[in-house]
PDB file of C-alpha atoms in Angstrom:
ATOM      1  CA  MET A   1      26.061  -4.972  -8.575  1.00  0.00           C
ATOM      2  CA  ILE A   2      23.316  -2.705  -9.905  1.00  0.00           C
ATOM      3  CA  ASP A   3      24.052  -1.133 -13.283  1.00  0.00           C
ATOM      4  CA  SER A   4      24.828   2.567 -12.953  1.00  0.00           C
ATOM      5  CA  GLN A   5      25.466   3.186 -16.673  1.00  0.00           C
ATOM      6  CA  VAL A   6      22.226   5.066 -17.200  1.00  0.00           C
ATOM      7  CA  SER A   7      22.146   8.546 -18.674  1.00  0.00           C
ATOM      8  CA  GLU A   8      20.969  11.376 -16.466  1.00  0.00           C
ATOM      9  CA  GLU A   9      18.198  12.017 -18.965  1.00  0.00           C
ATOM     10  CA  ALA A  10      16.917   8.429 -18.822  1.00  0.00           C
ATOM     11  CA  LEU A  11      17.174   8.375 -15.041  1.00  0.00           C
ATOM     12  CA  GLY A  12      15.298  11.654 -14.716  1.00  0.00           C
ATOM     13  CA  ALA A  13      12.588  10.397 -17.053  1.00  0.00           C
ATOM     14  CA  ALA A  14      12.218   7.207 -14.992  1.00  0.00           C
ATOM     15  CA  TYR A  15      11.815   9.181 -11.779  1.00  0.00           C
ATOM     16  CA  ALA A  16       9.278  11.440 -13.504  1.00  0.00           C
ATOM     17  CA  ARG A  17       7.309   8.374 -14.619  1.00  0.00           C
ATOM     18  CA  CYS A  18       7.238   7.090 -11.038  1.00  0.00           C
ATOM     19  CA  ARG A  19       6.142  10.477  -9.719  1.00  0.00           C
ATOM     20  CA  ASP A  20       3.339  10.598 -12.274  1.00  0.00           C
ATOM     21  CA  LEU A  21       2.066   7.150 -11.245  1.00  0.00           C
ATOM     22  CA  HIS A  22       2.177   8.230  -7.623  1.00  0.00           C
ATOM     23  CA  ARG A  23       0.341  11.488  -8.240  1.00  0.00           C
ATOM     24  CA  ARG A  24      -2.421   9.828 -10.285  1.00  0.00           C
ATOM     25  CA  HIS A  25      -3.019   6.713  -8.209  1.00  0.00           C
ATOM     26  CA  GLY A  26      -1.870   7.364  -4.636  1.00  0.00           C
ATOM     27  CA  ARG A  27      -3.547  10.630  -3.692  1.00  0.00           C
ATOM     28  CA  SER A  28      -3.288  10.333   0.092  1.00  0.00           C
ATOM     29  CA  TYR A  29       0.232   8.940   0.107  1.00  0.00           C
ATOM     30  CA  TYR A  30       1.369  11.440  -2.549  1.00  0.00           C
ATOM     31  CA  LEU A  31       0.032  14.321  -0.472  1.00  0.00           C
ATOM     32  CA  ALA A  32       1.932  13.057   2.571  1.00  0.00           C
ATOM     33  CA  THR A  33       5.092  12.655   0.494  1.00  0.00           C
ATOM     34  CA  ARG A  34       5.020  16.377  -0.322  1.00  0.00           C
ATOM     35  CA  LEU A  35       6.001  16.917   3.327  1.00  0.00           C
ATOM     36  CA  LEU A  36       9.296  15.070   2.936  1.00  0.00           C
ATOM     37  CA  PRO A  37      12.584  16.880   2.310  1.00  0.00           C
ATOM     38  CA  ALA A  38      12.793  17.445  -1.459  1.00  0.00           C
ATOM     39  CA  TRP A  39      15.795  15.149  -1.957  1.00  0.00           C
ATOM     40  CA  LYS A  40      13.927  12.164  -0.502  1.00  0.00           C
ATOM     41  CA  ARG A  41      10.718  12.526  -2.477  1.00  0.00           C
ATOM     42  CA  ARG A  42      11.837  11.051  -5.756  1.00  0.00           C
ATOM     43  CA  HIS A  43      13.046   7.909  -4.009  1.00  0.00           C
ATOM     44  CA  VAL A  44       9.642   7.393  -2.396  1.00  0.00           C
ATOM     45  CA  HIS A  45       8.042   8.000  -5.804  1.00  0.00           C
ATOM     46  CA  ALA A  46      10.337   5.295  -7.217  1.00  0.00           C
ATOM     47  CA  LEU A  47       9.158   2.718  -4.682  1.00  0.00           C
ATOM     48  CA  TYR A  48       5.534   3.644  -5.257  1.00  0.00           C
ATOM     49  CA  GLY A  49       6.035   3.443  -9.020  1.00  0.00           C
ATOM     50  CA  PHE A  50       7.562  -0.013  -8.704  1.00  0.00           C
ATOM     51  CA  THR A  51       4.732  -1.362  -6.585  1.00  0.00           C
ATOM     52  CA  ARG A  52       2.013   0.350  -8.612  1.00  0.00           C
ATOM     53  CA  TYR A  53       3.313  -0.865 -11.956  1.00  0.00           C
ATOM     54  CA  ALA A  54       3.448  -4.468 -10.739  1.00  0.00           C
ATOM     55  CA  ASP A  55      -0.078  -4.095  -9.399  1.00  0.00           C
ATOM     56  CA  GLU A  56      -1.249  -2.728 -12.750  1.00  0.00           C
ATOM     57  CA  ILE A  57       0.177  -5.727 -14.587  1.00  0.00           C
ATOM     58  CA  VAL A  58      -1.967  -7.909 -12.334  1.00  0.00           C
ATOM     59  CA  ASP A  59      -5.155  -5.819 -12.191  1.00  0.00           C
ATOM     60  CA  GLN A  60      -5.272  -3.642 -15.302  1.00  0.00           C
ATOM     61  CA  THR A  61      -4.816  -6.545 -17.717  1.00  0.00           C
ATOM     62  CA  ALA A  62      -7.809  -8.513 -16.433  1.00  0.00           C
ATOM     63  CA  ASP A  63      -9.157  -8.917 -19.958  1.00  0.00           C
ATOM     64  CA  ARG A  64      -6.164 -11.125 -20.781  1.00  0.00           C
ATOM     65  CA  PRO A  65      -5.883 -14.834 -19.900  1.00  0.00           C
ATOM     66  CA  PRO A  66      -4.236 -15.547 -16.521  1.00  0.00           C
ATOM     67  CA  ALA A  67      -1.313 -17.255 -18.232  1.00  0.00           C
ATOM     68  CA  GLU A  68      -0.572 -14.133 -20.266  1.00  0.00           C
ATOM     69  CA  ARG A  69      -0.793 -11.893 -17.223  1.00  0.00           C
ATOM     70  CA  ALA A  70       1.570 -14.226 -15.392  1.00  0.00           C
ATOM     71  CA  ARG A  71       3.974 -14.044 -18.335  1.00  0.00           C
ATOM     72  CA  LEU A  72       3.885 -10.236 -18.336  1.00  0.00           C
ATOM     73  CA  LEU A  73       4.624 -10.092 -14.616  1.00  0.00           C
ATOM     74  CA  GLU A  74       7.379 -12.675 -14.950  1.00  0.00           C
ATOM     75  CA  GLU A  75       9.000 -10.797 -17.824  1.00  0.00           C
ATOM     76  CA  TRP A  76       8.923  -7.475 -15.972  1.00  0.00           C
ATOM     77  CA  SER A  77      10.233  -9.121 -12.798  1.00  0.00           C
ATOM     78  CA  GLY A  78      12.977 -10.684 -14.899  1.00  0.00           C
ATOM     79  CA  ARG A  79      14.041  -7.276 -16.224  1.00  0.00           C
ATOM     80  CA  PHE A  80      14.160  -5.972 -12.665  1.00  0.00           C
ATOM     81  CA  LEU A  81      16.267  -8.898 -11.436  1.00  0.00           C
ATOM     82  CA  ALA A  82      18.572  -8.539 -14.439  1.00  0.00           C
ATOM     83  CA  GLY A  83      19.028  -4.890 -13.529  1.00  0.00           C
ATOM     84  CA  LEU A  84      19.931  -5.881  -9.993  1.00  0.00           C
ATOM     85  CA  ALA A  85      22.630  -8.107 -11.463  1.00  0.00           C
ATOM     86  CA  GLY A  86      24.080  -5.156 -13.362  1.00  0.00           C
ATOM     87  CA  GLU A  87      22.633  -5.807 -16.804  1.00  0.00           C
ATOM     88  CA  PRO A  88      21.363  -2.871 -18.888  1.00  0.00           C
ATOM     89  CA  VAL A  89      17.626  -2.391 -18.470  1.00  0.00           C
ATOM     90  CA  ASP A  90      15.364  -1.173 -21.246  1.00  0.00           C
ATOM     91  CA  ASP A  91      12.395   0.029 -19.212  1.00  0.00           C
ATOM     92  CA  PRO A  92      10.816   3.455 -18.659  1.00  0.00           C
ATOM     93  CA  LEU A  93      10.483   2.996 -14.885  1.00  0.00           C
ATOM     94  CA  LEU A  94      13.013   0.503 -13.515  1.00  0.00           C
ATOM     95  CA  PRO A  95      16.167   2.693 -13.718  1.00  0.00           C
ATOM     96  CA  ALA A  96      14.727   4.894 -10.947  1.00  0.00           C
ATOM     97  CA  VAL A  97      13.969   1.891  -8.744  1.00  0.00           C
ATOM     98  CA  LEU A  98      17.400   0.350  -9.295  1.00  0.00           C
ATOM     99  CA  HIS A  99      19.060   3.704  -8.576  1.00  0.00           C
ATOM    100  CA  THR A 100      17.102   4.098  -5.331  1.00  0.00           C
ATOM    101  CA  ILE A 101      18.065   0.576  -4.237  1.00  0.00           C
ATOM    102  CA  ARG A 102      21.725   1.393  -4.881  1.00  0.00           C
ATOM    103  CA  VAL A 103      21.655   4.779  -3.138  1.00  0.00           C
ATOM    104  CA  PHE A 104      20.118   3.411   0.062  1.00  0.00           C
ATOM    105  CA  ASP A 105      21.415  -0.162  -0.110  1.00  0.00           C
ATOM    106  CA  LEU A 106      17.852  -1.448   0.205  1.00  0.00           C
ATOM    107  CA  ASP A 107      17.249  -5.088   1.051  1.00  0.00           C
ATOM    108  CA  VAL A 108      16.463  -6.840  -2.229  1.00  0.00           C
ATOM    109  CA  ALA A 109      14.604  -9.552  -0.305  1.00  0.00           C
ATOM    110  CA  ASP A 110      11.769  -7.059   0.279  1.00  0.00           C
ATOM    111  CA  PHE A 111      11.354  -6.624  -3.467  1.00  0.00           C
ATOM    112  CA  ARG A 112      11.392 -10.354  -4.114  1.00  0.00           C
ATOM    113  CA  VAL A 113       8.716 -11.060  -1.514  1.00  0.00           C
ATOM    114  CA  PHE A 114       6.612  -8.224  -2.902  1.00  0.00           C
ATOM    115  CA  LEU A 115       6.751  -9.654  -6.426  1.00  0.00           C
ATOM    116  CA  ALA A 116       5.831 -13.075  -5.047  1.00  0.00           C
ATOM    117  CA  ALA A 117       2.728 -11.544  -3.441  1.00  0.00           C
ATOM    118  CA  MET A 118       1.754  -9.941  -6.749  1.00  0.00           C
ATOM    119  CA  ALA A 119       2.047 -13.339  -8.428  1.00  0.00           C
ATOM    120  CA  MET A 120      -0.328 -14.752  -5.797  1.00  0.00           C
ATOM    121  CA  ASP A 121      -3.014 -12.324  -6.958  1.00  0.00           C
ATOM    122  CA  LEU A 122      -3.059 -14.125 -10.303  1.00  0.00           C
ATOM    123  CA  THR A 123      -4.170 -17.418  -8.771  1.00  0.00           C
ATOM    124  CA  VAL A 124      -5.360 -16.878  -5.184  1.00  0.00           C
ATOM    125  CA  THR A 125      -8.891 -15.516  -4.826  1.00  0.00           C
ATOM    126  CA  ALA A 126      -9.578 -16.150  -1.126  1.00  0.00           C
ATOM    127  CA  TYR A 127      -7.773 -16.612   2.198  1.00  0.00           C
ATOM    128  CA  PRO A 128      -9.027 -19.202   4.697  1.00  0.00           C
ATOM    129  CA  THR A 129      -7.797 -17.449   7.865  1.00  0.00           C
ATOM    130  CA  TYR A 130      -6.324 -14.141   8.962  1.00  0.00           C
ATOM    131  CA  PRO A 131      -2.835 -15.677   9.355  1.00  0.00           C
ATOM    132  CA  ASP A 132      -3.128 -16.749   5.699  1.00  0.00           C
ATOM    133  CA  LEU A 133      -3.997 -13.177   4.724  1.00  0.00           C
ATOM    134  CA  LEU A 134      -1.105 -11.892   6.847  1.00  0.00           C
ATOM    135  CA  ASP A 135       1.263 -14.168   4.918  1.00  0.00           C
ATOM    136  CA  TYR A 136       0.148 -12.434   1.723  1.00  0.00           C
ATOM    137  CA  MET A 137       0.334  -8.957   3.268  1.00  0.00           C
ATOM    138  CA  ALA A 138       3.852  -9.652   4.527  1.00  0.00           C
ATOM    139  CA  GLY A 139       4.906  -9.249   0.909  1.00  0.00           C
ATOM    140  CA  SER A 140       2.297  -6.866  -0.441  1.00  0.00           C
ATOM    141  CA  ALA A 141       2.334  -4.390   2.474  1.00  0.00           C
ATOM    142  CA  ALA A 142       4.753  -5.048   5.349  1.00  0.00           C
ATOM    143  CA  ALA A 143       7.689  -5.320   2.952  1.00  0.00           C
ATOM    144  CA  ILE A 144       6.886  -1.866   1.596  1.00  0.00           C
ATOM    145  CA  GLY A 145       7.175  -0.491   5.117  1.00  0.00           C
ATOM    146  CA  THR A 146      10.670  -1.926   5.489  1.00  0.00           C
ATOM    147  CA  MET A 147      11.647  -0.768   1.962  1.00  0.00           C
ATOM    148  CA  MET A 148      10.760   2.767   3.038  1.00  0.00           C
ATOM    149  CA  LEU A 149      12.631   2.777   6.334  1.00  0.00           C
ATOM    150  CA  PRO A 150      16.167   3.467   5.042  1.00  0.00           C
ATOM    151  CA  ILE A 151      14.850   6.347   2.923  1.00  0.00           C
ATOM    152  CA  LEU A 152      12.932   7.876   5.811  1.00  0.00           C
ATOM    153  CA  GLY A 153      15.859   7.398   8.156  1.00  0.00           C
ATOM    154  CA  THR A 154      15.757   6.373  11.796  1.00  0.00           C
ATOM    155  CA  ARG A 155      17.957   6.531  14.846  1.00  0.00           C
ATOM    156  CA  ASP A 156      17.188   2.877  15.664  1.00  0.00           C
ATOM    157  CA  ARG A 157      16.414   0.760  12.613  1.00  0.00           C
ATOM    158  CA  ASP A 158      15.943  -2.448  14.610  1.00  0.00           C
ATOM    159  CA  ALA A 159      13.324  -0.832  16.858  1.00  0.00           C
ATOM    160  CA  ALA A 160      11.609   0.931  13.946  1.00  0.00           C
ATOM    161  CA  ARG A 161      11.377  -2.129  11.689  1.00  0.00           C
ATOM    162  CA  GLU A 162       8.303  -3.763  13.234  1.00  0.00           C
ATOM    163  CA  PRO A 163       6.304  -0.502  13.499  1.00  0.00           C
ATOM    164  CA  ALA A 164       7.127   0.115   9.821  1.00  0.00           C
ATOM    165  CA  ARG A 165       5.769  -3.343   8.946  1.00  0.00           C
ATOM    166  CA  GLN A 166       2.671  -2.715  11.039  1.00  0.00           C
ATOM    167  CA  LEU A 167       1.992   0.590   9.294  1.00  0.00           C
ATOM    168  CA  GLY A 168       2.083  -1.173   5.937  1.00  0.00           C
ATOM    169  CA  LEU A 169      -0.392  -3.750   7.254  1.00  0.00           C
ATOM    170  CA  ALA A 170      -2.675  -1.033   8.667  1.00  0.00           C
ATOM    171  CA  PHE A 171      -2.751   0.858   5.389  1.00  0.00           C
ATOM    172  CA  GLN A 172      -3.433  -2.220   3.300  1.00  0.00           C
ATOM    173  CA  LEU A 173      -6.163  -3.582   5.538  1.00  0.00           C
ATOM    174  CA  THR A 174      -7.819  -0.150   5.414  1.00  0.00           C
ATOM    175  CA  ASN A 175      -7.701  -0.326   1.623  1.00  0.00           C
ATOM    176  CA  PHE A 176      -9.117  -3.858   1.633  1.00  0.00           C
ATOM    177  CA  LEU A 177     -12.111  -2.709   3.676  1.00  0.00           C
ATOM    178  CA  ARG A 178     -12.693   0.327   1.470  1.00  0.00           C
ATOM    179  CA  ASP A 179     -12.369  -1.704  -1.743  1.00  0.00           C
ATOM    180  CA  VAL A 180     -14.438  -4.805  -0.958  1.00  0.00           C
ATOM    181  CA  ALA A 181     -16.728  -4.273  -3.961  1.00  0.00           C
ATOM    182  CA  GLU A 182     -13.876  -3.427  -6.341  1.00  0.00           C
ATOM    183  CA  ASP A 183     -11.864  -6.484  -5.326  1.00  0.00           C
ATOM    184  CA  LEU A 184     -14.891  -8.746  -5.544  1.00  0.00           C
ATOM    185  CA  HIS A 185     -15.473  -7.488  -9.084  1.00  0.00           C
ATOM    186  CA  ARG A 186     -11.971  -8.779  -9.843  1.00  0.00           C
ATOM    187  CA  GLY A 187     -12.868 -12.134  -8.338  1.00  0.00           C
ATOM    188  CA  ARG A 188     -10.930 -11.719  -5.089  1.00  0.00           C
ATOM    189  CA  VAL A 189     -11.985 -11.448  -1.453  1.00  0.00           C
ATOM    190  CA  TYR A 190      -9.470 -10.160   1.083  1.00  0.00           C
ATOM    191  CA  LEU A 191     -11.721 -10.926   4.061  1.00  0.00           C
ATOM    192  CA  PRO A 192     -10.799 -14.283   5.628  1.00  0.00           C
ATOM    193  CA  GLU A 193     -13.257 -17.089   4.935  1.00  0.00           C
ATOM    194  CA  ARG A 194     -13.277 -18.033   8.612  1.00  0.00           C
ATOM    195  CA  ASP A 195     -14.440 -14.490   9.455  1.00  0.00           C
ATOM    196  CA  LEU A 196     -17.184 -14.614   6.837  1.00  0.00           C
ATOM    197  CA  ALA A 197     -18.409 -17.863   8.368  1.00  0.00           C
ATOM    198  CA  GLN A 198     -18.215 -16.404  11.882  1.00  0.00           C
ATOM    199  CA  PHE A 199     -20.697 -13.691  10.878  1.00  0.00           C
ATOM    200  CA  GLY A 200     -22.849 -15.939   8.741  1.00  0.00           C
ATOM    201  CA  VAL A 201     -21.836 -14.358   5.423  1.00  0.00           C
ATOM    202  CA  THR A 202     -21.289 -16.509   2.348  1.00  0.00           C
ATOM    203  CA  ARG A 203     -19.363 -15.324  -0.678  1.00  0.00           C
ATOM    204  CA  ALA A 204     -22.586 -15.513  -2.700  1.00  0.00           C
ATOM    205  CA  GLU A 205     -24.353 -13.275  -0.158  1.00  0.00           C
ATOM    206  CA  LEU A 206     -21.456 -10.826  -0.245  1.00  0.00           C
ATOM    207  CA  THR A 207     -21.721 -10.753  -4.039  1.00  0.00           C
ATOM    208  CA  GLU A 208     -25.464 -10.115  -3.843  1.00  0.00           C
ATOM    209  CA  ALA A 209     -24.945  -7.276  -1.366  1.00  0.00           C
ATOM    210  CA  CYS A 210     -22.329  -5.721  -3.692  1.00  0.00           C
ATOM    211  CA  ALA A 211     -24.775  -5.937  -6.602  1.00  0.00           C
ATOM    212  CA  ALA A 212     -27.480  -4.307  -4.465  1.00  0.00           C
ATOM    213  CA  GLY A 213     -25.086  -1.544  -3.356  1.00  0.00           C
ATOM    214  CA  ARG A 214     -25.879  -1.950   0.327  1.00  0.00           C
ATOM    215  CA  ALA A 215     -24.352  -4.076   3.054  1.00  0.00           C
ATOM    216  CA  THR A 216     -26.573  -6.366   5.059  1.00  0.00           C
ATOM    217  CA  PRO A 217     -26.353  -6.241   8.878  1.00  0.00           C
ATOM    218  CA  PRO A 218     -24.089  -9.342   8.979  1.00  0.00           C
ATOM    219  CA  VAL A 219     -21.765  -7.790   6.391  1.00  0.00           C
ATOM    220  CA  ARG A 220     -21.561  -4.560   8.411  1.00  0.00           C
ATOM    221  CA  GLU A 221     -20.682  -6.563  11.529  1.00  0.00           C
ATOM    222  CA  LEU A 222     -17.998  -8.368   9.553  1.00  0.00           C
ATOM    223  CA  ILE A 223     -16.506  -5.044   8.417  1.00  0.00           C
ATOM    224  CA  ARG A 224     -16.704  -3.731  11.989  1.00  0.00           C
ATOM    225  CA  PHE A 225     -14.711  -6.759  13.146  1.00  0.00           C
ATOM    226  CA  GLU A 226     -12.035  -6.283  10.469  1.00  0.00           C
ATOM    227  CA  ALA A 227     -11.830  -2.557  11.211  1.00  0.00           C
ATOM    228  CA  GLN A 228     -10.926  -3.429  14.791  1.00  0.00           C
ATOM    229  CA  ARG A 229      -8.106  -5.563  13.432  1.00  0.00           C
ATOM    230  CA  ALA A 230      -6.872  -2.601  11.430  1.00  0.00           C
ATOM    231  CA  ARG A 231      -6.836  -0.498  14.613  1.00  0.00           C
ATOM    232  CA  THR A 232      -4.493  -2.988  16.283  1.00  0.00           C
ATOM    233  CA  HIS A 233      -2.039  -2.513  13.412  1.00  0.00           C
ATOM    234  CA  TYR A 234      -2.309   1.282  13.655  1.00  0.00           C
ATOM    235  CA  ALA A 235      -1.667   1.052  17.397  1.00  0.00           C
ATOM    236  CA  ALA A 236       1.413  -1.115  16.850  1.00  0.00           C
ATOM    237  CA  ALA A 237       2.720   1.265  14.180  1.00  0.00           C
ATOM    238  CA  ARG A 238       2.247   4.504  16.073  1.00  0.00           C
ATOM    239  CA  PRO A 239       5.374   4.361  18.317  1.00  0.00           C
ATOM    240  CA  GLY A 240       7.590   4.049  15.261  1.00  0.00           C
ATOM    241  CA  ILE A 241       6.901   7.590  14.049  1.00  0.00           C
ATOM    242  CA  GLU A 242       8.957   9.212  16.788  1.00  0.00           C
ATOM    243  CA  LEU A 243      11.885   6.921  15.879  1.00  0.00           C
ATOM    244  CA  LEU A 244      12.119   8.414  12.387  1.00  0.00           C
ATOM    245  CA  ASP A 245      14.450  11.203  11.361  1.00  0.00           C
ATOM    246  CA  ARG A 246      12.920  14.572  12.180  1.00  0.00           C
ATOM    247  CA  GLY A 247      12.546  15.485   8.506  1.00  0.00           C
ATOM    248  CA  SER A 248      10.460  12.367   7.824  1.00  0.00           C
ATOM    249  CA  ARG A 249       8.114  12.391  10.810  1.00  0.00           C
ATOM    250  CA  THR A 250       5.723  14.951   9.334  1.00  0.00           C
ATOM    251  CA  CYS A 251       5.240  12.870   6.181  1.00  0.00           C
ATOM    252  CA  ILE A 252       4.497   9.612   7.992  1.00  0.00           C
ATOM    253  CA  SER A 253       2.369  11.343  10.616  1.00  0.00           C
ATOM    254  CA  ALA A 254       0.286  12.803   7.776  1.00  0.00           C
ATOM    255  CA  ALA A 255      -0.002   9.419   6.059  1.00  0.00           C
ATOM    256  CA  TYR A 256      -1.088   7.862   9.366  1.00  0.00           C
ATOM    257  CA  ARG A 257      -3.807  10.480   9.729  1.00  0.00           C
ATOM    258  CA  LEU A 258      -4.920  10.304   6.090  1.00  0.00           C
ATOM    259  CA  TYR A 259      -5.274   6.530   5.933  1.00  0.00           C
ATOM    260  CA  GLY A 260      -6.720   6.474   9.419  1.00  0.00           C
ATOM    261  CA  GLY A 261      -9.242   9.027   8.195  1.00  0.00           C
ATOM    262  CA  ILE A 262     -10.443   6.528   5.589  1.00  0.00           C
ATOM    263  CA  LEU A 263     -11.095   4.048   8.394  1.00  0.00           C
ATOM    264  CA  ASP A 264     -12.973   6.796  10.263  1.00  0.00           C
ATOM    265  CA  GLU A 265     -15.151   7.332   7.173  1.00  0.00           C
ATOM    266  CA  ILE A 266     -15.967   3.627   7.104  1.00  0.00           C
ATOM    267  CA  VAL A 267     -17.132   3.912  10.701  1.00  0.00           C
ATOM    268  CA  ARG A 268     -19.200   7.006   9.835  1.00  0.00           C
ATOM    269  CA  GLN A 269     -20.937   4.975   7.126  1.00  0.00           C
ATOM    270  CA  ASP A 270     -21.909   2.445   9.794  1.00  0.00           C
ATOM    271  CA  HIS A 271     -19.434   0.056   8.172  1.00  0.00           C
ATOM    272  CA  ASP A 272     -21.447  -0.090   4.950  1.00  0.00           C
ATOM    273  CA  VAL A 273     -18.542  -0.117   2.487  1.00  0.00           C
ATOM    274  CA  LEU A 274     -20.873  -1.186  -0.330  1.00  0.00           C
ATOM    275  CA  LEU A 275     -23.107   1.888  -0.248  1.00  0.00           C
ATOM    276  CA  ARG A 276     -20.302   4.198  -1.343  1.00  0.00           C
ATOM    277  CA  ARG A 277     -16.524   4.191  -1.447  1.00  0.00           C
ATOM    278  CA  ALA A 278     -15.160   5.688   1.761  1.00  0.00           C
ATOM    279  CA  VAL A 279     -13.278   8.837   0.768  1.00  0.00           C
ATOM    280  CA  LEU A 280     -11.786  11.422   3.089  1.00  0.00           C
ATOM    281  CA  PRO A 281     -13.339  14.865   2.380  1.00  0.00           C
ATOM    282  CA  ASN A 282     -10.909  17.579   1.316  1.00  0.00           C
ATOM    283  CA  ARG A 283     -11.377  19.575   4.521  1.00  0.00           C
ATOM    284  CA  ARG A 284     -10.382  16.532   6.577  1.00  0.00           C
ATOM    285  CA  ARG A 285      -7.455  15.821   4.268  1.00  0.00           C
ATOM    286  CA  LEU A 286      -6.198  19.350   4.833  1.00  0.00           C
ATOM    287  CA  GLY A 287      -6.819  18.990   8.546  1.00  0.00           C
ATOM    288  CA  ALA A 288      -4.756  15.799   8.628  1.00  0.00           C
ATOM    289  CA  VAL A 289      -1.844  17.523   6.941  1.00  0.00           C
ATOM    290  CA  ALA A 290      -2.129  20.580   9.204  1.00  0.00           C
ATOM    291  CA  GLY A 291      -2.152  18.358  12.278  1.00  0.00           C
ATOM    292  CA  ALA A 292       0.959  16.567  11.079  1.00  0.00           C
ATOM    293  CA  LEU A 293       2.742  19.859  10.453  1.00  0.00           C
ATOM    294  CA  LEU A 294       1.909  21.129  13.926  1.00  0.00           C
ATOM    295  CA  THR A 295       2.695  17.958  15.881  1.00  0.00           C
ATOM    296  CA  PRO A 296       4.504  15.400  13.700  1.00  0.00           C
ATOM    297  CA  TRP A 297       5.722  13.501  16.773  1.00  0.00           C
ATOM    298  CA  ALA A 298       2.191  13.003  18.095  1.00  0.00           C
ATOM    299  CA  PRO A 299      -0.080  11.427  15.440  1.00  0.00           C
ATOM    300  CA  ALA A 300      -3.810  11.618  15.813  1.00  0.00           C
ATOM    301  CA  ARG A 301      -5.689   9.103  17.900  1.00  0.00           C
ATOM    302  CA  ILE A 302      -5.872   5.532  16.674  1.00  0.00           C
ATOM    303  CA  PRO A 303      -8.465   5.544  13.843  1.00  0.00           C
ATOM    304  CA  GLY A 304     -12.068   4.524  14.372  1.00  0.00           C
TER     305      GLY A 304
END
């Protein structure tokens, strides 16, 4: 049983902390969330805050030894699990997450598999094949899609579950392609080693291209190949939008368009993700939101 003995003031402060993390670090997703009914927003902020804070423990403490970072993640995960068991939690963020889990009876297994994926980032720096990367993304991305589903609401949860997973995969793979240089700086490559070899790209050559700030032709072909993979996930996710509650479709349609727009920008850069970070211009961001408002049941074409 999740502890409910939290003051309204502490709970409100925890939700505010989650909203602040979301606003500062998840611009596209935060913008889409503004289209949700007001009562649902704070619960989405809570899930984002949970995932972002875990990610920050892993990535924003890079100056600390791996063992210390692992200890920090383990301690925070332990506080979360203790809260799930009903113990009082002294944390500025977790009361909101625990409250959201209780309100919607969310599957705790999704949170456990997510935390396991975050722990992988402390030791795993490469993935031999795409199925290996998918195993990681099952926790880091697909699980977030299924966490969200009860909050969004759907008339057929069984039918909507796989599209929700696929949308999480599409979003994360888009981010991986956009952030190749940033991830490499952290010592990680989220492009399968088998794919690098297929296009004749070594990790050393990828590092050199990042340092030069320009992708070589083989690297661009590699990114083109991975972008096509992302499109398959977007295509598999698209039918799930019409299964959502009417009040949630606009939000997810906007998110689909916004993240898909990042993939479009990668294509416009001729798949050179090292020249500049692919960012959706403000006019296209506004256009994505307007399109979602007008036709939330009919998301834009599959990106790319």
